[in-house]
Amino acid sequence: FFQKTLTAVKTWFTLFGWSRGQNPISIPYSLRRDVCIVQLTVAQEKNFVRKPDKDKGFYEMLLHLNGQPLPGIAASQALPTNPVERMFQLHWQHSELLSFLKSQGACLSHVMPEFLLAPEDYKIWTEVNTGLRVGSMRSSGKLSGKGIFILEDNAFETMSKRAWTDVLLQIYKVLVLPRVSSHIAPDPSSLESLQNIPGIKSEPSCSNIYSRYERTILIWLNKHYEKNRKIVWKDSQRGGIPPTRWIVNFDQDLRDGLVLAAQIAAYCPYLIPTHFIKMYTDPRTHEQLLHNSLILVKALHVVNLDMDMKV
């Protein structure tokens, strides 16, 4: 599940995270490197020549998604040449990044700034804060006497990958999802059929799991599914019209493909007779779920919305 999430995050930010087109990323390797790209100076790297169309820094991506620079962090500032001073500046920048995202509503209390450092900088951070050489500390995840959490190389890489993935997910949550309009115009033709479905409140304090913008999407999924299920599968070849359902999450309630198919059919009704009519409307086996997923992916290929999507 985590690997699929990481792949989805990487794909989205590669395609849509940058102002000048696609920019392939790897998590966490290119992100840790890209934090420093726009901060290199000719004095530090005499042979370094930046290529604006190719070298895109992490904070350039944030500028694109946020619409303005992060408070206190300039995209052109230089990093110190001293390794310890460099580590302290990067640690401070990561702290400011996490503080900014949390102030926007991100859930990142479990991510420490040091987890976003490169391995060599993390070792320096550990040595500075414990007074010990990393090579003398044989721990895969224990607190030192000074309350510093020490990780060996493999454990750190795992933690760093998870931390950067969570940061990107929360960036998407607080900087991209708010662009979703909260205004949903009522459709008189579907009001009667929606009366028996429990409502999903969009107020900020209604859920400690989903944000207001995520709940707006759930409302949209519920309305489109209830409105279109009788249209899409009125001539179903595999089970008839699916029953009413209440869609309250983005994993279990979407796994059979029917809800997503109903949304796509609302905008691409020509896919109903060629694809969606062949879906199982009451799938009970893994094979039937796979069958529905394959049809959904084929439909996305037809409209060129696949984005390298795989079942």
XYZ file of N, CA and C in Angstrom, residues 49-280:
696
model
N 26.938 25.329 -13.689
C 26.132 26.231 -14.508
C 24.697 25.744 -14.455
N 23.836 26.555 -13.894
C 22.446 26.115 -13.742
C 21.723 26.208 -15.066
N 20.935 25.201 -15.377
C 20.119 25.173 -16.581
C 18.664 25.325 -16.134
N 18.096 26.509 -16.278
C 16.763 26.772 -15.726
C 15.687 25.819 -16.206
N 15.800 25.342 -17.430
C 14.766 24.463 -17.947
C 14.891 23.042 -17.446
N 16.053 22.689 -16.833
C 16.277 21.320 -16.393
C 16.393 21.203 -14.877
N 17.121 22.127 -14.271
C 17.344 22.061 -12.832
C 16.283 22.869 -12.103
N 15.385 22.198 -11.441
C 14.263 22.861 -10.775
C 14.312 22.521 -9.298
N 14.453 23.538 -8.475
C 14.591 23.318 -7.055
C 13.274 23.020 -6.377
N 13.377 22.418 -5.199
C 12.195 22.059 -4.422
C 11.369 23.289 -4.065
N 12.032 24.389 -3.694
C 11.296 25.586 -3.303
C 10.681 26.295 -4.505
N 11.202 26.027 -5.698
C 10.538 26.522 -6.903
C 9.190 25.834 -7.081
N 9.135 24.543 -6.777
C 7.870 23.817 -6.832
C 6.869 24.390 -5.821
N 7.366 24.665 -4.595
C 6.484 25.231 -3.578
C 5.990 26.616 -3.984
N 6.850 27.410 -4.610
C 6.438 28.715 -5.096
C 5.320 28.585 -6.116
N 5.444 27.611 -6.996
C 4.418 27.380 -8.019
C 3.091 26.962 -7.389
N 3.142 26.055 -6.412
C 1.909 25.538 -5.814
C 1.298 26.508 -4.807
N 2.151 27.275 -4.133
C 1.660 28.182 -3.087
C 1.314 29.562 -3.624
N 1.950 29.938 -4.749
C 1.690 31.247 -5.319
C 2.581 32.336 -4.763
N 3.335 32.051 -3.717
C 4.269 33.008 -3.128
C 5.344 32.242 -2.369
N 6.519 32.849 -2.167
C 7.596 32.143 -1.466
C 7.216 31.836 -0.025
N 7.881 30.829 0.535
C 7.670 30.531 1.941
C 8.257 31.648 2.793
N 7.582 32.029 3.856
C 8.087 33.115 4.706
C 9.495 32.828 5.225
N 10.403 33.751 4.992
C 11.753 33.631 5.530
C 12.715 32.813 4.706
N 12.251 32.181 3.629
C 13.127 31.335 2.818
C 13.186 31.894 1.404
N 14.343 32.393 1.016
C 14.533 32.928 -0.327
C 15.108 31.852 -1.227
N 14.563 31.742 -2.418
C 14.992 30.685 -3.337
C 16.426 30.858 -3.797
N 16.991 32.079 -3.660
C 18.327 32.323 -4.195
C 19.413 32.357 -3.132
N 19.055 32.100 -1.868
C 20.078 32.198 -0.831
C 21.090 31.058 -0.955
N 22.331 31.369 -0.557
C 23.419 30.402 -0.694
C 23.593 29.612 0.584
N 24.029 28.374 0.416
C 24.340 27.533 1.570
C 25.783 27.767 2.007
N 26.060 27.710 3.307
C 27.440 27.855 3.784
C 28.309 26.711 3.276
N 29.587 26.987 3.100
C 30.504 25.937 2.655
C 30.899 25.020 3.804
N 30.840 25.512 5.041
C 31.161 24.689 6.206
C 30.078 23.635 6.394
N 30.443 22.341 6.480
C 29.429 21.276 6.565
C 28.476 21.423 7.749
N 28.996 21.832 8.908
C 28.133 21.966 10.082
C 27.171 23.134 9.907
N 27.679 24.273 9.412
C 26.806 25.425 9.190
C 25.763 25.120 8.113
N 26.193 24.377 7.099
C 25.261 23.974 6.043
C 24.148 23.117 6.628
N 24.499 22.157 7.478
C 23.502 21.285 8.100
C 22.520 22.097 8.931
N 23.042 23.066 9.707
C 22.163 23.869 10.556
C 21.190 24.694 9.712
N 21.667 25.233 8.581
C 20.769 26.028 7.738
C 19.698 25.147 7.102
N 20.091 23.975 6.614
C 19.104 23.070 6.028
C 18.096 22.610 7.077
N 18.585 22.312 8.283
C 17.685 21.891 9.359
C 16.699 23.008 9.690
N 17.186 24.246 9.711
C 16.310 25.394 9.965
C 15.279 25.545 8.852
N 15.717 25.395 7.589
C 14.780 25.516 6.473
C 13.705 24.443 6.536
N 14.099 23.220 6.874
C 13.107 22.157 6.977
C 12.145 22.427 8.133
N 12.653 22.988 9.214
C 11.785 23.343 10.340
C 10.767 24.393 9.925
N 11.238 25.398 9.167
C 10.338 26.446 8.692
C 9.307 25.887 7.714
N 9.742 24.971 6.854
C 8.819 24.334 5.919
C 7.713 23.596 6.669
N 8.097 22.782 7.655
C 7.111 22.013 8.419
C 6.180 22.940 9.198
N 6.736 23.993 9.778
C 5.912 24.949 10.529
C 4.908 25.636 9.618
N 5.352 26.020 8.418
C 4.445 26.664 7.466
C 3.316 25.726 7.063
N 3.668 24.486 6.714
C 2.646 23.535 6.281
C 1.661 23.240 7.410
N 2.164 23.087 8.639
C 1.280 22.826 9.777
C 0.370 24.018 10.054
N 0.870 25.223 9.808
C 0.020 26.405 9.996
C -1.104 26.461 8.972
N -0.923 25.761 7.842
C -1.956 25.698 6.809
C -2.910 24.525 7.002
N -2.659 23.710 8.041
C -3.542 22.586 8.328
C -2.960 21.223 8.047
N -1.666 21.159 7.737
C -1.027 19.868 7.447
C -0.844 19.053 8.730
N -0.961 17.740 8.605
C -0.765 16.819 9.732
C 0.643 16.230 9.635
N 1.590 16.894 10.261
C 2.994 16.498 10.130
C 3.716 16.489 11.467
N 2.989 16.283 12.546
C 3.624 16.300 13.865
C 4.612 15.148 14.034
N 4.491 14.093 13.218
C 5.370 12.935 13.323
C 6.651 13.088 12.514
N 6.760 14.135 11.706
C 7.925 14.337 10.848
C 8.871 15.335 11.505
N 10.091 14.892 11.766
C 11.108 15.754 12.338
C 11.960 16.365 11.214
N 12.435 17.604 11.382
C 13.236 18.236 10.317
C 14.454 17.423 9.917
N 15.079 16.737 10.893
C 16.283 15.965 10.579
C 16.001 14.786 9.653
N 14.740 14.299 9.604
C 14.401 13.194 8.708
C 14.408 13.629 7.248
N 14.385 14.942 7.000
C 14.378 15.464 5.637
C 15.788 15.787 5.131
N 16.770 15.631 6.008
C 18.155 15.890 5.619
C 18.700 14.762 4.748
N 19.771 15.037 4.025
C 20.521 13.997 3.331
C 21.276 13.165 4.363
N 21.614 11.904 4.061
C 22.283 11.042 5.050
C 23.541 11.651 5.652
N 24.362 12.303 4.827
C 25.593 12.880 5.366
C 25.303 14.033 6.323
N 24.252 14.809 6.028
C 23.883 15.896 6.926
C 23.232 15.366 8.200
N 22.496 14.262 8.078
C 21.891 13.659 9.271
C 22.972 13.139 10.219
N 24.028 12.573 9.672
C 25.127 12.095 10.514
C 25.788 13.250 11.255
N 25.980 14.365 10.549
C 26.566 15.531 11.207
C 25.629 16.040 12.292
N 24.329 16.081 11.991
C 23.340 16.538 12.978
C 23.372 15.651 14.218
N 23.478 14.341 14.016
C 23.501 13.407 15.138
C 24.758 13.592 15.979
N 25.897 13.753 15.299
C 27.157 13.944 16.023
C 27.148 15.243 16.823
N 26.650 16.317 16.214
C 26.620 17.610 16.892
C 25.726 17.561 18.126
N 24.610 16.838 18.020
C 23.633 16.837 19.103
C 23.900 15.781 20.173
N 24.811 14.831 19.890
C 25.118 13.803 20.890
C 26.551 13.876 21.373
N 27.418 14.506 20.583
C 28.830 14.561 20.947
C 29.553 13.274 20.659
N 28.898 12.346 19.914
C 29.488 11.043 19.599
C 29.639 10.889 18.104
N 30.580 10.087 17.680
C 30.712 9.742 16.273
C 29.644 8.732 15.907
N 29.070 8.900 14.719
C 27.989 8.003 14.310
C 28.460 6.562 14.257
N 29.703 6.348 13.849
C 30.202 4.985 13.736
C 30.249 4.244 15.056
N 30.281 4.992 16.161
C 30.350 4.357 17.478
C 28.979 4.086 18.073
N 27.912 4.491 17.367
C 26.560 4.311 17.889
C 25.876 3.191 17.125
N 25.729 2.063 17.732
C 25.136 0.899 17.078
C 23.672 0.800 17.462
N 22.859 1.586 16.796
C 21.429 1.607 17.119
C 20.633 1.724 15.839
N 19.554 0.985 15.748
C 18.684 1.077 14.575
C 17.483 1.957 14.852
N 17.322 2.458 16.042
C 16.216 3.334 16.337
C 16.023 3.514 17.828
N 16.992 4.116 18.519
C 16.903 4.296 19.959
C 17.237 5.727 20.330
N 16.764 6.142 21.496
C 17.066 7.462 22.003
C 18.442 7.467 22.658
N 19.215 8.503 22.369
C 20.494 8.656 23.049
C 20.252 9.236 24.436
N 21.349 9.400 25.183
C 21.215 9.956 26.520
C 20.705 11.385 26.516
N 20.826 12.087 25.388
C 20.364 13.467 25.289
C 18.989 13.570 24.636
N 18.313 12.437 24.495
C 16.968 12.462 23.917
C 16.933 12.587 22.406
N 18.044 12.285 21.734
C 18.124 12.353 20.279
C 17.826 10.981 19.694
N 16.918 10.927 18.732
C 16.569 9.651 18.117
C 17.601 9.298 17.053
N 18.312 8.191 17.248
C 19.430 7.813 16.387
C 19.010 6.677 15.454
N 19.279 6.844 14.175
C 18.950 5.822 13.179
C 20.195 5.458 12.391
N 20.378 4.177 12.134
C 21.451 3.740 11.250
C 21.043 3.995 9.802
N 21.973 3.761 8.893
C 21.785 4.165 7.496
C 20.493 3.628 6.879
N 20.288 2.310 6.953
C 19.108 1.719 6.313
C 17.816 2.226 6.932
N 17.795 2.302 8.264
C 16.597 2.780 8.951
C 16.335 4.242 8.620
N 17.414 5.029 8.503
C 17.231 6.442 8.169
C 16.652 6.605 6.774
N 17.154 5.839 5.804
C 16.635 5.950 4.440
C 15.149 5.605 4.387
N 14.741 4.579 5.131
C 13.326 4.228 5.184
C 12.508 5.360 5.788
N 13.009 5.914 6.899
C 12.310 7.009 7.563
C 12.265 8.245 6.677
N 13.366 8.531 5.970
C 13.430 9.703 5.105
C 12.444 9.585 3.951
N 12.361 8.395 3.367
C 11.416 8.184 2.269
C 9.987 8.398 2.744
N 9.661 7.864 3.925
C 8.312 8.036 4.457
C 8.040 9.501 4.796
N 9.030 10.177 5.379
C 8.842 11.575 5.767
C 8.599 12.459 4.549
N 9.406 12.286 3.503
C 9.226 13.105 2.301
C 7.911 12.793 1.600
N 7.499 11.526 1.610
C 6.207 11.172 1.020
C 5.083 11.858 1.771
N 5.138 11.834 3.099
C 4.091 12.472 3.899
C 4.095 13.988 3.689
N 5.273 14.594 3.554
C 5.347 16.028 3.289
C 4.671 16.365 1.963
N 4.941 15.569 0.922
C 4.316 15.828 -0.377
C 2.803 15.626 -0.319
N 2.353 14.589 0.385
C 0.913 14.371 0.532
C 0.245 15.555 1.217
N 0.891 16.079 2.249
C 0.307 17.206 2.973
C 0.413 18.503 2.170
N 1.463 18.642 1.351
C 1.535 19.788 0.439
C 0.349 19.754 -0.514
N 0.050 18.570 -1.031
C -1.103 18.431 -1.921
C -2.391 18.784 -1.182
N -2.484 18.328 0.052
C -3.702 18.562 0.838
C -3.938 20.039 1.106
N -2.881 20.774 1.504
C -3.095 22.154 1.949
C -2.876 23.198 0.854
N -2.179 22.844 -0.236
C -1.914 23.819 -1.289
C -2.658 23.554 -2.585
N -3.082 22.301 -2.809
C -3.767 21.969 -4.064
C -5.263 21.751 -3.849
N -5.626 20.940 -2.868
C -7.044 20.667 -2.636
C -7.874 21.910 -2.335
N -7.338 22.931 -1.647
C -8.163 24.124 -1.400
C -8.657 24.812 -2.658
N -8.072 24.482 -3.804
C -8.562 25.075 -5.057
C -9.890 24.467 -5.493
N -10.275 23.351 -4.872
C -11.554 22.723 -5.202
C -12.676 23.615 -4.703
N -13.588 23.960 -5.578
C -14.681 24.838 -5.197
C -15.599 24.141 -4.209
N -15.984 24.858 -3.156
C -16.912 24.300 -2.168
C -18.356 24.543 -2.560
N -18.586 25.237 -3.679
C -19.952 25.513 -4.124
C -20.409 24.389 -5.033
N -21.456 23.714 -4.630
C -22.035 22.640 -5.426
C -23.479 22.994 -5.710
N -23.773 23.298 -6.948
C -25.130 23.696 -7.312
C -26.062 22.498 -7.243
N -27.212 22.639 -6.578
C -28.159 21.522 -6.493
C -28.776 21.209 -7.839
N -28.956 19.952 -8.097
C -29.578 19.478 -9.324
C -30.998 19.018 -8.984
N -32.036 19.779 -9.390
C -33.407 19.424 -9.013
C -33.805 18.011 -9.404
N -33.255 17.506 -10.510
C -33.646 16.168 -10.967
C -33.131 15.069 -10.057
N -32.107 15.380 -9.232
C -31.535 14.333 -8.392
C -31.833 14.524 -6.913
N -32.503 15.634 -6.534
C -32.758 15.905 -5.129
C -33.589 14.815 -4.478
N -34.588 14.318 -5.205
C -35.469 13.309 -4.622
C -34.711 12.036 -4.304
N -33.827 11.609 -5.195
C -33.087 10.367 -4.973
C -32.018 10.519 -3.898
N -31.629 11.779 -3.592
C -30.584 12.006 -2.605
C -31.125 12.175 -1.190
N -32.448 12.239 -1.041
C -33.028 12.515 0.265
C -32.746 11.429 1.291
N -32.610 10.187 0.838
C -32.404 9.075 1.766
C -30.937 8.804 2.072
N -30.028 9.582 1.486
C -28.598 9.395 1.729
C -28.151 10.334 2.841
N -27.487 9.833 3.877
C -26.997 10.723 4.946
C -26.045 11.775 4.382
N -26.146 12.970 4.888
C -25.308 14.048 4.396
C -23.906 13.989 4.976
N -22.947 14.578 4.255
C -21.576 14.718 4.729
C -21.333 16.208 4.956
N -21.054 16.577 6.174
C -20.857 17.983 6.501
C -19.483 18.448 6.038
N -19.434 19.673 5.566
C -18.164 20.207 5.063
C -17.503 21.170 6.039
N -18.097 21.376 7.223
C -17.498 22.283 8.193
C -16.130 21.762 8.643
N -15.167 22.673 8.910
C -13.791 22.257 9.253
C -13.695 21.337 10.454
N -14.585 21.483 11.447
C -14.462 20.717 12.685
C -15.211 19.392 12.670
N -15.727 19.004 11.528
C -16.579 17.807 11.477
C -15.790 16.504 11.414
N -14.527 16.568 11.064
C -13.748 15.338 10.926
C -12.305 15.598 11.315
N -11.706 14.610 11.999
C -10.272 14.706 12.293
C -9.457 13.852 11.324
N -10.098 13.387 10.266
C -9.428 12.577 9.244
C -9.354 13.331 7.927
N -10.500 13.799 7.438
C -10.557 14.465 6.149
C -10.722 15.973 6.310
N -10.069 16.726 5.446
C -10.209 18.179 5.455
C -11.538 18.568 4.815
N -11.861 19.855 4.933
C -13.108 20.356 4.334
C -13.109 20.108 2.830
N -11.967 20.238 2.196
C -11.902 20.077 0.745
C -12.033 18.605 0.347
N -11.489 17.723 1.171
C -11.664 16.290 0.891
C -13.122 15.881 1.073
N -13.793 16.460 2.064
C -15.209 16.141 2.259
C -16.064 16.715 1.139
N -15.619 17.823 0.555
C -16.313 18.361 -0.616
C -16.267 17.362 -1.770
N -15.112 16.721 -1.937
C -14.985 15.706 -2.992
C -15.878 14.502 -2.688
N -15.965 14.096 -1.408
C -16.853 12.981 -1.033
C -18.308 13.322 -1.345
N -18.706 14.557 -1.080
C -20.067 14.983 -1.411
C -20.300 14.871 -2.912
N -19.314 15.318 -3.676
C -19.407 15.247 -5.144
C -19.506 13.800 -5.614
N -18.731 12.902 -5.010
C -18.787 11.484 -5.377
C -20.154 10.897 -5.071
N -20.704 11.206 -3.908
C -22.017 10.689 -3.529
C -23.102 11.146 -4.498
N -23.101 12.426 -4.835
C -24.159 12.959 -5.694
C -24.083 12.402 -7.103
N -22.867 12.335 -7.647
C -22.741 11.804 -9.004
C -23.079 10.317 -9.055
N -22.642 9.571 -8.054
C -22.927 8.139 -8.077
C -24.428 7.899 -7.998
N -25.097 8.552 -7.058
C -26.536 8.327 -6.898
C -27.313 8.773 -8.127
N -26.868 9.845 -8.749
C -27.557 10.346 -9.932
C -27.348 9.455 -11.146
N -26.143 8.873 -11.274
C -25.786 8.187 -12.520
C -25.875 6.671 -12.476
N -25.983 6.062 -11.295
C -25.939 4.599 -11.236
C -27.074 3.966 -12.050
N -28.260 4.579 -12.048
C -29.384 4.023 -12.805
C -29.260 4.302 -14.297
N -28.478 5.302 -14.638
C -28.278 5.630 -16.052
C -27.187 4.749 -16.646
N -26.066 4.632 -15.926
C -24.913 3.901 -16.454
C -25.216 2.416 -16.586
N -25.917 1.842 -15.588
C -26.100 0.397 -15.561
C -27.549 -0.042 -15.729
N -28.345 0.776 -16.393
C -29.742 0.392 -16.628
C -29.837 -0.828 -17.540
N -28.860 -1.015 -18.414
C -28.813 -2.181 -19.304
C -27.620 -3.073 -18.970
N -27.289 -3.145 -17.685
C -26.107 -3.887 -17.261
C -26.139 -5.345 -17.694
N -24.986 -5.830 -18.132
C -24.847 -7.224 -18.544
C -24.388 -8.115 -17.394
N -24.031 -7.492 -16.254
C -23.417 -8.263 -15.171
C -23.941 -7.835 -13.794
N -25.264 -8.012 -13.601
C -25.781 -7.821 -12.253
C -26.866 -6.785 -12.072
N -27.208 -6.035 -13.094
C -28.259 -5.036 -12.954
C -27.758 -3.742 -12.325
N -28.708 -2.909 -11.916
C -28.377 -1.610 -11.342
C -27.815 -1.791 -9.929
N -26.663 -1.204 -9.633
C -26.095 -1.339 -8.281
C -26.932 -0.576 -7.262
N -26.908 -0.988 -5.998
C -27.734 -0.345 -4.976
C -27.177 1.011 -4.553
N -28.020 1.766 -3.863
C -27.575 3.021 -3.257
C -26.479 2.738 -2.237
N -25.522 3.625 -2.130
C -24.480 3.478 -1.118
C -24.087 4.854 -0.593
N -23.491 4.855 0.588
C -22.994 6.083 1.200
C -21.484 6.049 1.128
N -20.873 6.960 0.385
C -19.431 6.973 0.145
C -18.775 7.882 1.178
N -17.990 7.297 2.074
C -17.421 8.069 3.184
C -15.895 8.015 3.244
N -15.245 7.277 2.324
C -13.783 7.226 2.321
C -13.279 7.045 0.903
N -11.959 7.156 0.746
C -11.359 7.110 -0.590
C -10.670 5.789 -0.894
N -10.831 4.797 -0.035
C -10.197 3.514 -0.318
C -11.236 2.399 -0.463
N -11.846 1.986 0.634
C -12.770 0.866 0.596
C -13.979 1.132 -0.309
N -14.513 2.340 -0.248
C -15.732 2.637 -1.001
C -15.485 2.825 -2.493
N -14.218 2.915 -2.892
C -13.916 3.102 -4.318
C -13.280 1.872 -4.955
N -13.051 0.836 -4.169
C -12.244 -0.283 -4.653
C -12.909 -1.111 -5.755
N -14.237 -1.067 -5.865
C -14.887 -1.871 -6.917
C -14.994 -1.130 -8.240
N -14.578 0.130 -8.298
C -14.555 0.880 -9.553
C -15.869 1.517 -9.958
N -16.972 1.156 -9.315
C -18.283 1.644 -9.743
C -18.457 3.139 -9.489
N -17.999 3.601 -8.348
C -18.152 5.021 -8.027
C -17.352 5.879 -9.000
N -16.114 5.471 -9.268
C -15.282 6.229 -10.204
C -15.859 6.168 -11.617
N -16.396 5.022 -11.996
C -17.009 4.889 -13.320
C -18.194 5.830 -13.461
N -18.984 5.968 -12.389
C -20.136 6.864 -12.425
C -19.708 8.311 -12.618
N -18.574 8.696 -11.984
C -18.081 10.064 -12.144
C -17.628 10.309 -13.585
N -16.870 9.350 -14.132
C -16.361 9.512 -15.497
C -17.510 9.535 -16.492
N -18.515 8.680 -16.263
C -19.663 8.616 -17.170
C -20.437 9.927 -17.200
N -20.395 10.682 -16.108
C -21.093 11.963 -16.076
C -20.519 12.938 -17.098
N -19.216 12.804 -17.394
C -18.553 13.710 -18.321
C -18.266 13.051 -19.667
N -18.197 11.728 -19.687
C -17.919 10.992 -20.927
C -18.959 9.884 -21.095
N -20.211 10.228 -21.348
C -21.265 9.198 -21.427
C -21.069 8.197 -22.562
N -20.260 8.564 -23.556
C -20.012 7.643 -24.660
C -19.238 6.402 -24.228
N -18.657 6.426 -23.005
C -17.936 5.253 -22.498
C -18.874 4.220 -21.870
N -20.128 4.584 -21.673
C -21.066 3.660 -21.020
C -21.274 2.391 -21.857
N -21.674 2.497 -23.130
C -21.927 1.261 -23.892
C -20.673 0.489 -24.275
N -19.542 1.174 -24.344
C -18.316 0.500 -24.781
C -17.527 -0.099 -23.621
N -17.715 0.437 -22.408
C -16.897 -0.006 -21.284
C -17.708 -0.323 -20.028
N -18.381 0.697 -19.461
C -18.936 0.564 -18.119
C -20.077 -0.441 -18.015
N -20.782 -0.669 -19.102
C -21.891 -1.621 -19.067
C -21.404 -3.050 -18.812
N -20.100 -3.280 -19.041
C -19.526 -4.614 -18.871
C -19.025 -4.868 -17.439
N -19.159 -3.887 -16.564
C -18.647 -4.031 -15.200
C -19.597 -4.845 -14.330
N -19.043 -5.569 -13.360
C -19.860 -6.263 -12.366
C -20.418 -5.226 -11.396
